[in-house]
CSV table of C-alpha atoms in Angstrom, one decimal:
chain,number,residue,atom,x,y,z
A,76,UNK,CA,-7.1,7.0,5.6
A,77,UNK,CA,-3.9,6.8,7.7
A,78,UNK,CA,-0.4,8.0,6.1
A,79,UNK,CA,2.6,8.0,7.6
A,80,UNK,CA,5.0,9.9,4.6
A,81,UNK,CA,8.8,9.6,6.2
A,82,UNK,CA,11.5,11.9,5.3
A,83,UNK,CA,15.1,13.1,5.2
A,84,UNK,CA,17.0,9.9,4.8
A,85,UNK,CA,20.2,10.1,2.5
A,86,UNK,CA,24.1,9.3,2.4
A,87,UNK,CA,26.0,10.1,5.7
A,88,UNK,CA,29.4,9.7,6.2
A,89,UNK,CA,30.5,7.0,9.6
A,90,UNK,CA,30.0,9.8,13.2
A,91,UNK,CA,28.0,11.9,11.4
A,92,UNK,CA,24.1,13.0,11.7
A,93,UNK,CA,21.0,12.6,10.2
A,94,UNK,CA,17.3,13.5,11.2
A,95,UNK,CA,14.2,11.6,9.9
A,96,UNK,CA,10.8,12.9,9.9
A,97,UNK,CA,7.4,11.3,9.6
A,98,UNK,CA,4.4,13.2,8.8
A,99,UNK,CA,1.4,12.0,9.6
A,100,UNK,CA,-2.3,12.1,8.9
A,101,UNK,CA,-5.8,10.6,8.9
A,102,UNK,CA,-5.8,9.8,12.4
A,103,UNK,CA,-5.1,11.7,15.8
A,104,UNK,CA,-1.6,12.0,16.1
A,105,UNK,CA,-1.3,13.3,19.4
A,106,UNK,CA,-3.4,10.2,20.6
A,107,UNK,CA,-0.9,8.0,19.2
A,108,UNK,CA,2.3,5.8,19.8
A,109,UNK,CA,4.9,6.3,17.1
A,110,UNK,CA,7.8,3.8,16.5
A,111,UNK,CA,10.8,3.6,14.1
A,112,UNK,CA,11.4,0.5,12.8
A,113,UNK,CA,14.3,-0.1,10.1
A,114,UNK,CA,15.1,-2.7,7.7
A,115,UNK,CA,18.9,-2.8,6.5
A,116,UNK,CA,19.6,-4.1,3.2
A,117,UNK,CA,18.4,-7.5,2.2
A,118,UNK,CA,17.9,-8.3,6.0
A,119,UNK,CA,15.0,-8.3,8.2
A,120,UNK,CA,13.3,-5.7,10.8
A,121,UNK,CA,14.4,-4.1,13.9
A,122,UNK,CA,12.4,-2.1,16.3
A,123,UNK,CA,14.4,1.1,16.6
A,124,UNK,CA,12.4,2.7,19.3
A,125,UNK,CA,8.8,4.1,20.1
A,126,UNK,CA,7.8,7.0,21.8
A,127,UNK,CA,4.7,7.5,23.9
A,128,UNK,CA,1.4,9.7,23.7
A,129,UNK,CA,2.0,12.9,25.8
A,130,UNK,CA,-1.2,12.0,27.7
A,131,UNK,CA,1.1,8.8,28.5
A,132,UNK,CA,4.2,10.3,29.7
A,133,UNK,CA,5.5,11.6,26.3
A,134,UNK,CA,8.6,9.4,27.0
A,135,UNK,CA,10.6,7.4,24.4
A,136,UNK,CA,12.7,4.0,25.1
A,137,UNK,CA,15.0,2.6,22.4
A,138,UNK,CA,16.5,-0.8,21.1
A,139,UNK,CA,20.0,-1.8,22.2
A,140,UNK,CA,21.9,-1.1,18.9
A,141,UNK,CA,20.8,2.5,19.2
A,142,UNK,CA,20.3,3.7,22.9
A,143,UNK,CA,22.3,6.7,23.8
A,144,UNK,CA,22.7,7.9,19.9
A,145,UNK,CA,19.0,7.8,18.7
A,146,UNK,CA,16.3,10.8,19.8
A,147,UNK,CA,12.5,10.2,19.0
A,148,UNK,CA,10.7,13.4,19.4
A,149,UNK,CA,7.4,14.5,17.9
A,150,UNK,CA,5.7,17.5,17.5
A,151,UNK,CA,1.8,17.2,18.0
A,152,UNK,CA,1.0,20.7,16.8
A,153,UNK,CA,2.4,19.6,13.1
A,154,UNK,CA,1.3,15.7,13.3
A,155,UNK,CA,5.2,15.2,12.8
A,156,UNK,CA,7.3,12.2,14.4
A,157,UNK,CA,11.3,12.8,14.3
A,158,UNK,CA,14.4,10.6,14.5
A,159,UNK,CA,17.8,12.1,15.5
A,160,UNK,CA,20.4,10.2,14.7
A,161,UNK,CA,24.3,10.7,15.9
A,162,UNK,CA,27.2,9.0,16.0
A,163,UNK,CA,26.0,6.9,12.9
A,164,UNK,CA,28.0,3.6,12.1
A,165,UNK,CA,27.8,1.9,8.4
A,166,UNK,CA,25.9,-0.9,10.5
A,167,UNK,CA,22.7,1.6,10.9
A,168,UNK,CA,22.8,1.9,6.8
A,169,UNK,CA,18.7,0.9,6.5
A,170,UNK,CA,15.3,1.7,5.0
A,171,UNK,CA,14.0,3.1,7.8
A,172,UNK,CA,9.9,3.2,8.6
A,173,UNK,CA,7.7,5.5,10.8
A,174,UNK,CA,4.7,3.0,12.4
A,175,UNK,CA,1.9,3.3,14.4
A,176,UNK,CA,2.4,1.7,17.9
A,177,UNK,CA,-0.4,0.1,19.6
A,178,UNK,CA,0.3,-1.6,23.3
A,179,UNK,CA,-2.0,-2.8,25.7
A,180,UNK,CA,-0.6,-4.6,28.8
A,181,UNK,CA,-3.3,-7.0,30.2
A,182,UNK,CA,-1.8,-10.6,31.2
A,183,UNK,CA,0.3,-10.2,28.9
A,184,UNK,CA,1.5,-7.5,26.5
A,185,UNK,CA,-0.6,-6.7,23.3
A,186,UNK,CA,1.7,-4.6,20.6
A,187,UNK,CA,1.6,-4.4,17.3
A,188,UNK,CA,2.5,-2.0,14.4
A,189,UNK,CA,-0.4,-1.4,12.6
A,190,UNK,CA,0.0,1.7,10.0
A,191,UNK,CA,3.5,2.0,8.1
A,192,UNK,CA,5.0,4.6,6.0
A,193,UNK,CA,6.9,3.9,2.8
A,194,UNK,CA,10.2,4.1,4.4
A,195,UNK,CA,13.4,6.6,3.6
A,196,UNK,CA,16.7,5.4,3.2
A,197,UNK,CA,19.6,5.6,5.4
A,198,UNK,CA,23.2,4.7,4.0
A,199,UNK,CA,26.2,5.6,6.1
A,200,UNK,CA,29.1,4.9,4.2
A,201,UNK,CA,32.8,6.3,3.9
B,293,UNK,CA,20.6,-13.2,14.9
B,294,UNK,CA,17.2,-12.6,15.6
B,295,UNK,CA,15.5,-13.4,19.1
B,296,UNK,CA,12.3,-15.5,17.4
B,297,UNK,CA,12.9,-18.5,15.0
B,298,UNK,CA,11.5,-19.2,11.6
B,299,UNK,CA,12.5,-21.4,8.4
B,300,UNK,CA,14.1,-19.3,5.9
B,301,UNK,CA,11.5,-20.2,3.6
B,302,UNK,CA,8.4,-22.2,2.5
B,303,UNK,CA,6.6,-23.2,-0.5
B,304,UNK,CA,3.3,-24.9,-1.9
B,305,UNK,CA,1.6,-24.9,-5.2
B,306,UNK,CA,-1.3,-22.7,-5.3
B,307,UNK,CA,-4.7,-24.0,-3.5
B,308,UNK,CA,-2.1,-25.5,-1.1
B,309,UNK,CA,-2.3,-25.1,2.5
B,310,UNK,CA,1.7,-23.3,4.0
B,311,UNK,CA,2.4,-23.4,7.5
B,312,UNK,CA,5.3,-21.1,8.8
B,313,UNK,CA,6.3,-21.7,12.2
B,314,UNK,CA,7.8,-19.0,14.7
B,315,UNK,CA,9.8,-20.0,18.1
B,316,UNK,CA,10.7,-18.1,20.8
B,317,UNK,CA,10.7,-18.4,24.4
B,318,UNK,CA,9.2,-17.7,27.6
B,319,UNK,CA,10.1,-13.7,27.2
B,320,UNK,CA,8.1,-13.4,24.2
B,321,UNK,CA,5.8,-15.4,22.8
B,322,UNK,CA,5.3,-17.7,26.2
B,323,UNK,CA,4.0,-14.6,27.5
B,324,UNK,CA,2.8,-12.1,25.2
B,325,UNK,CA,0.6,-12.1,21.7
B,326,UNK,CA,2.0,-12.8,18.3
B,327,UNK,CA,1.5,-10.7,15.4
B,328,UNK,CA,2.4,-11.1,11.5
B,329,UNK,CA,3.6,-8.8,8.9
B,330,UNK,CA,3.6,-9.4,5.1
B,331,UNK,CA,6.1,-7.5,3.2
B,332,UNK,CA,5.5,-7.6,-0.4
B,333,UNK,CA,9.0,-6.7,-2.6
B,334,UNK,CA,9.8,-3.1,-2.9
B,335,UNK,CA,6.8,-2.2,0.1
B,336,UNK,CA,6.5,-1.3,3.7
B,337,UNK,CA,5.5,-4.3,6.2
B,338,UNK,CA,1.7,-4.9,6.2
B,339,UNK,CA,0.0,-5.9,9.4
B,340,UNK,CA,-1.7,-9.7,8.7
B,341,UNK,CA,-2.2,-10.7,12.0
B,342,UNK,CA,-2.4,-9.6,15.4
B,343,UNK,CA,-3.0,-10.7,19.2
B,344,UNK,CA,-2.0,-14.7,18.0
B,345,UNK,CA,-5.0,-15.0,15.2
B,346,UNK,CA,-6.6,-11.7,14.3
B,347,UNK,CA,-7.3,-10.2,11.3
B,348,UNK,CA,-7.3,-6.5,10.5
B,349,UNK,CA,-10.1,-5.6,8.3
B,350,UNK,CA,-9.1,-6.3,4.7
B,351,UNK,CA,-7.2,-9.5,5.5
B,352,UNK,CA,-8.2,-12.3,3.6
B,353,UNK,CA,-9.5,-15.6,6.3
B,354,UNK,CA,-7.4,-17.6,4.4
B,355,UNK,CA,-5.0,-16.3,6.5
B,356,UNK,CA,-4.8,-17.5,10.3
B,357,UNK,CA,-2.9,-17.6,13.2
B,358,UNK,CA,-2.2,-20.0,16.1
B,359,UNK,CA,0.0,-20.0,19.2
B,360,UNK,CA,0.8,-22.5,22.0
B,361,UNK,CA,3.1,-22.5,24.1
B,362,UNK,CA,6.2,-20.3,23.0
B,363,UNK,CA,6.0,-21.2,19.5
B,364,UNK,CA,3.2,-19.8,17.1
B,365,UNK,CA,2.1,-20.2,13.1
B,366,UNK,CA,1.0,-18.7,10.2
B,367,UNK,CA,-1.0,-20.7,7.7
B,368,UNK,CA,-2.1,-19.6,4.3
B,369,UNK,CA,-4.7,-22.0,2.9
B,370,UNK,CA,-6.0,-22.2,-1.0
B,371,UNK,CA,-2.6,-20.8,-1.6
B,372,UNK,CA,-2.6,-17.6,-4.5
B,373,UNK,CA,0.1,-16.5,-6.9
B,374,UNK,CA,0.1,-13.2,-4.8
B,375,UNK,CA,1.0,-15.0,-1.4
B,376,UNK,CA,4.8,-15.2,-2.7
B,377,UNK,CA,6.6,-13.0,-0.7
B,378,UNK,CA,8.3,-12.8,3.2
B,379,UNK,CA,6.4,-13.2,6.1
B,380,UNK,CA,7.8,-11.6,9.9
B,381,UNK,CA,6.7,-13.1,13.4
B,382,UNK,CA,6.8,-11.1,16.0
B,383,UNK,CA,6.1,-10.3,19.5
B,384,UNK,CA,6.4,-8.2,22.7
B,385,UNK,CA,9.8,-9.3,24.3
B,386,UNK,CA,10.2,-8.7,28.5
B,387,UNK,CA,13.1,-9.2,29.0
B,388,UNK,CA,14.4,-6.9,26.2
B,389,UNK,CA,11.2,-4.2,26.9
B,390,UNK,CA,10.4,-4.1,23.2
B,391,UNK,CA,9.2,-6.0,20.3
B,392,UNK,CA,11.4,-8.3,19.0
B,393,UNK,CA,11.2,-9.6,15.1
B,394,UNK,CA,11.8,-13.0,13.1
B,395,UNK,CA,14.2,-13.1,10.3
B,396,UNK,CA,11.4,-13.8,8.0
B,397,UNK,CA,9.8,-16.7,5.8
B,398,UNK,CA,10.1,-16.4,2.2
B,399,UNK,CA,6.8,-18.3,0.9
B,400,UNK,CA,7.5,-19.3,-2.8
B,401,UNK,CA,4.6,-20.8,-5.5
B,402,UNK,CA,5.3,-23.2,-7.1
C-alpha cells in the first residue's frame, strides 16, 4: 500500500523559511515522479511543482507563483521528498500535499496525480 | 482565477444522474487528457478519473468521464448520499508546462 506521510508545516512569519518533507513508502521511490500540490484555505488546488526520477534527469520545474523561491529535492536512499521554501508571502499560507506524479507524453500529455498524502499545513502570517 | 472552468456547484437527489462540466482551451484539454479528483471534507484529493474516462481500481462505474473538444465532464449516475462533496478537473497545460486545476464543483444531495 502506497503512503505518502508529509511533514514540517507550521506558522512562519512573511520572508521567512520553511522546509516540508514527505516520506514515502509501498512503492519504489526512486522510480517515481513526486509533486507538491497545495490547497490554501477554503480555495482550490495548485500544482506547486514536480520533480523527476533521477533515471529521468533528476530535474525539478515549478509553478509561476513559486519559481525562484521553492526547492524540490529528494533523497532516494531515505524514500524522502523535500520542499524548501524561502521568501514566504501570507499568499503561500496552504495545506500543502506530497503526490505521486505520473506523465507520459504520447500525442498528447498523460499526467495525473495518483497517490496523495494527508497534507501539512503552511500558515505565514505576521 | 483558475485556467479550466467549472460551475461552482451541482446537485441532484439521490439515484439521480449529475453532470459537471470543465472548460478549457486548446493548451489543455484540446490537447492533452482530463483527469478528476474527489476531495471529500477534511481529506486529501482522491484520484476518480484519469486519461478523459478511466477508472482507478476501486472507483465505482457510476462514475464516468467524457471529453470533446476542449471541454470535458464528469457524471455521477444513481446518485449516493456519499457523492456530496467537491469535484476538481484537471489537465496537462502547454503553454504553462504543468498541470493546471479547476476551482472545483461542490455536488450537493438533495
Amino acid at each position: 500500500e502506497v503512503q505518502l506521510v508529509e511533514s514540517g508545516g507550521g506558522l512562519v512569519k512573511p520572508g521567512g523559511s520553511l522546509r516540508l518533507s514527505c516520506a514515502a513508502s509501498g512503492f519504489t521511490f526512486n522510480n517515481a515522479w513526486m509533486s507538491w500540490v497545495r490547497q490554501a484555505p477554503g480555495k482550490g488546488l495548485e500544482w506547486v511543482g514536480r520533480i523527476k526520477s533521477k533515471t529521468d534527469g533528476g530535474t525539478a520545474d515549478y509553478a509561476v507563483p513559486v519559481k525562484g523561491r521553492f526547492t524540490i529535492s529528494r533523497d532516494d536512499s531515505k524514500n524522502t521528498l523535500f520542499l524548501q521554501m524561502n521568501s514566504l508571502k501570507t499568499e503561500d499560507t496552504a495545506v500543502y500535499y506530497c503526490s505521486t506524479d505520473f506523465y507520459f507524453m504520447g500525442r498528447g500529455v498523460i499526467q495525473h496525480f495518483d497517490d496523495w498524502g494527508q497534507g501539512t499545513l503552511v500558515t505565514v502570517f505576521s | 482565477q483558475s485556467v479550466l472552468t467549472q460551475p461552482p456547484s451541482a446537485s441532484g437527489t439521490p439515484g439521480q444522474r449529475v453532470t459537471i462540466s470543465c472548460s478549457g482551451s486548446t493548451s489543455n484539454i484540446g490537447s492533452n487528457t482530463v483527469n478528476w479528483y474527489q476531495q471529500l471534507p477534511g481529506t486529501a484529493p482522491k484520484l476518480l478519473i484519469f486519461g478523459n474516462n478511466q477508472r482507478p481500481s476501486g472507483v465505482p462505474d457510476r462514475f464516468s468521464g467524457s471529453k470533446s473538444g476542449t471541454s470535458a465532464s464528469l457524471a455521477i449516475s444513481g446518485l449516493q448520499s456519499e457523492d456530496e462533496t467537491d469535484y476538481y478537473c484537471a489537465a496537462w497545460d502547454d503553454s504553462l508546462n504543468g498541470p493546471v486545476f479547476g476551482p472545483g464543483t461542490k455536488v450537493t444531495v438533495l
